[in-house]
Amino acid sequence: MHSHIGVYSLPDDANGDADGNEVSDPLSPFLRARDAFDPHDPAIDLIRGGGVTSSVVLPGSANVMGGEGLMVKMRPSTQPHDLRRVAALQIPESPRVLKFACGENPKNSYGTLASPKAPT
């Protein structure tokens, strides 16, 4: 399942946790969802309760090349909540994935070809 869990954390109105997009360059392959992932996101327990066992967490779609995704298992924490780490959820030896977005989202973020901030 593709999601933005842990990158856009619950509650939805907590904009301080919105780390899904870095709208400074349309080509940002060096960004990693792992660096923005919040292992304390309450949505993890909610999603696991709905039967989802694993997810590919991806950056948002503002950039044409948005960054590297993260594959996680929705396992219950065996550690106290404050000690939970991204590594506890990351699937070991998972393949690397790169998020691409073609279409309206990058165009809405960077403008048209006539715009100075449009990708070249």
Coordinates of C-alpha atoms in Angstrom, one line a residue:
M1 CA 0.0 0.0 0.0
H2 CA 1.3 3.4 -0.9
S3 CA 0.8 6.0 1.8
H4 CA 2.1 9.2 3.4
I5 CA 1.8 7.8 6.9
G6 CA 4.4 9.2 9.3
V7 CA 5.3 11.9 6.8
Y8 CA 1.9 13.7 7.0
S9 CA 1.2 12.7 10.6
L10 CA -2.2 12.7 12.4
P11 CA -3.9 14.9 13.3
D12 CA -4.3 16.4 9.9
D13 CA -4.3 19.9 11.2
A14 CA -0.8 19.6 12.7
N15 CA 1.0 21.4 9.8
G16 CA 4.3 21.3 11.8
D17 CA 4.4 17.5 11.0
A18 CA 3.9 18.0 7.2
D19 CA 7.2 16.8 5.8
G20 CA 6.0 15.3 2.6
N21 CA 7.1 17.9 0.1
E22 CA 10.2 20.1 -0.2
V23 CA 9.1 22.6 -2.7
S24 CA 12.5 24.2 -3.4
D25 CA 13.6 22.2 -6.5
P26 CA 11.4 20.1 -8.8
L27 CA 14.2 17.5 -9.0
S28 CA 14.9 16.3 -5.4
P29 CA 16.0 12.7 -5.6
F30 CA 18.3 13.1 -2.6
L31 CA 15.4 13.6 -0.2
R32 CA 14.3 10.5 1.9
A33 CA 11.0 9.7 3.4
R34 CA 13.0 8.0 6.2
D35 CA 14.3 11.3 7.4
A36 CA 10.8 12.8 7.7
F37 CA 9.0 9.7 9.0
D38 CA 7.5 9.9 12.4
P39 CA 7.4 6.5 14.1
H40 CA 5.1 7.9 16.8
D41 CA 2.3 8.8 14.3
P42 CA -1.0 7.6 15.8
A43 CA -2.1 6.6 12.4
I44 CA 0.3 3.6 12.5
D45 CA -1.9 1.8 15.1
L46 CA -5.1 2.9 13.3
I47 CA -3.8 1.5 10.0
R48 CA -2.6 -1.8 11.6
G49 CA -6.0 -2.1 13.3
G50 CA -7.6 -2.0 9.8
G51 CA -5.5 -5.0 8.6
V52 CA -2.7 -3.2 6.7
T53 CA 0.6 -5.0 7.5
S54 CA 3.1 -3.0 5.4
S55 CA 3.3 0.2 3.4
V56 CA 5.6 2.1 1.1
V57 CA 5.8 5.6 2.5
L58 CA 6.5 8.1 -0.2
P59 CA 7.2 11.8 -0.4
G60 CA 4.4 14.1 -1.8
S61 CA 3.8 14.9 -5.4
A62 CA 4.9 18.5 -5.6
N63 CA 8.2 17.7 -7.3
V64 CA 8.7 15.8 -10.5
M65 CA 11.3 13.7 -8.7
G66 CA 10.3 13.8 -5.1
G67 CA 12.7 11.6 -3.2
E68 CA 13.3 8.1 -1.9
G69 CA 10.5 6.1 -0.3
L70 CA 10.5 4.0 2.8
M71 CA 9.1 0.4 3.2
V72 CA 7.7 -0.3 6.6
K73 CA 6.0 -3.1 8.5
M74 CA 3.1 -1.9 10.7
R75 CA 4.4 -3.9 13.7
P76 CA 3.4 -3.2 17.2
S77 CA 6.1 -1.5 19.2
T78 CA 7.9 -3.7 21.7
Q79 CA 9.6 -0.7 23.2
P80 CA 8.2 2.1 25.3
H81 CA 6.6 4.7 23.1
D82 CA 9.4 7.3 23.5
L83 CA 12.0 4.8 22.3
R84 CA 10.3 3.7 19.1
R85 CA 12.7 4.2 16.1
V86 CA 12.2 4.3 12.3
A87 CA 14.6 1.3 12.1
A88 CA 12.1 -0.8 14.2
L89 CA 9.5 -0.4 11.4
Q90 CA 11.7 -0.3 8.3
I91 CA 11.7 -3.5 6.3
P92 CA 15.4 -4.8 6.2
E93 CA 16.9 -5.2 2.8
S94 CA 13.9 -3.6 1.1
P95 CA 14.4 -2.3 -2.4
R96 CA 15.0 1.4 -2.9
V97 CA 12.2 3.3 -4.5
L98 CA 12.1 6.8 -6.0
K99 CA 8.9 8.9 -6.2
F100 CA 8.1 10.5 -9.5
A101 CA 5.1 12.7 -10.2
C102 CA 4.1 13.6 -13.7
G103 CA 1.1 15.9 -14.3
E104 CA -0.8 18.5 -12.5
N105 CA 0.9 18.5 -9.0
P106 CA 4.4 19.6 -10.2
K107 CA 2.8 22.1 -12.6
N108 CA 0.7 23.5 -9.8
S109 CA 3.7 23.8 -7.6
Y110 CA 6.2 25.3 -10.1
G111 CA 4.0 26.9 -12.7
T112 CA 3.9 26.6 -16.5
L113 CA 6.9 26.5 -18.9
A114 CA 6.8 30.3 -19.1
S115 CA 7.3 30.5 -15.3
P116 CA 10.9 31.2 -14.1
K117 CA 10.5 28.4 -11.5
A118 CA 9.3 25.8 -14.0
P119 CA 11.5 22.7 -14.3
T120 CA 13.9 22.6 -17.3

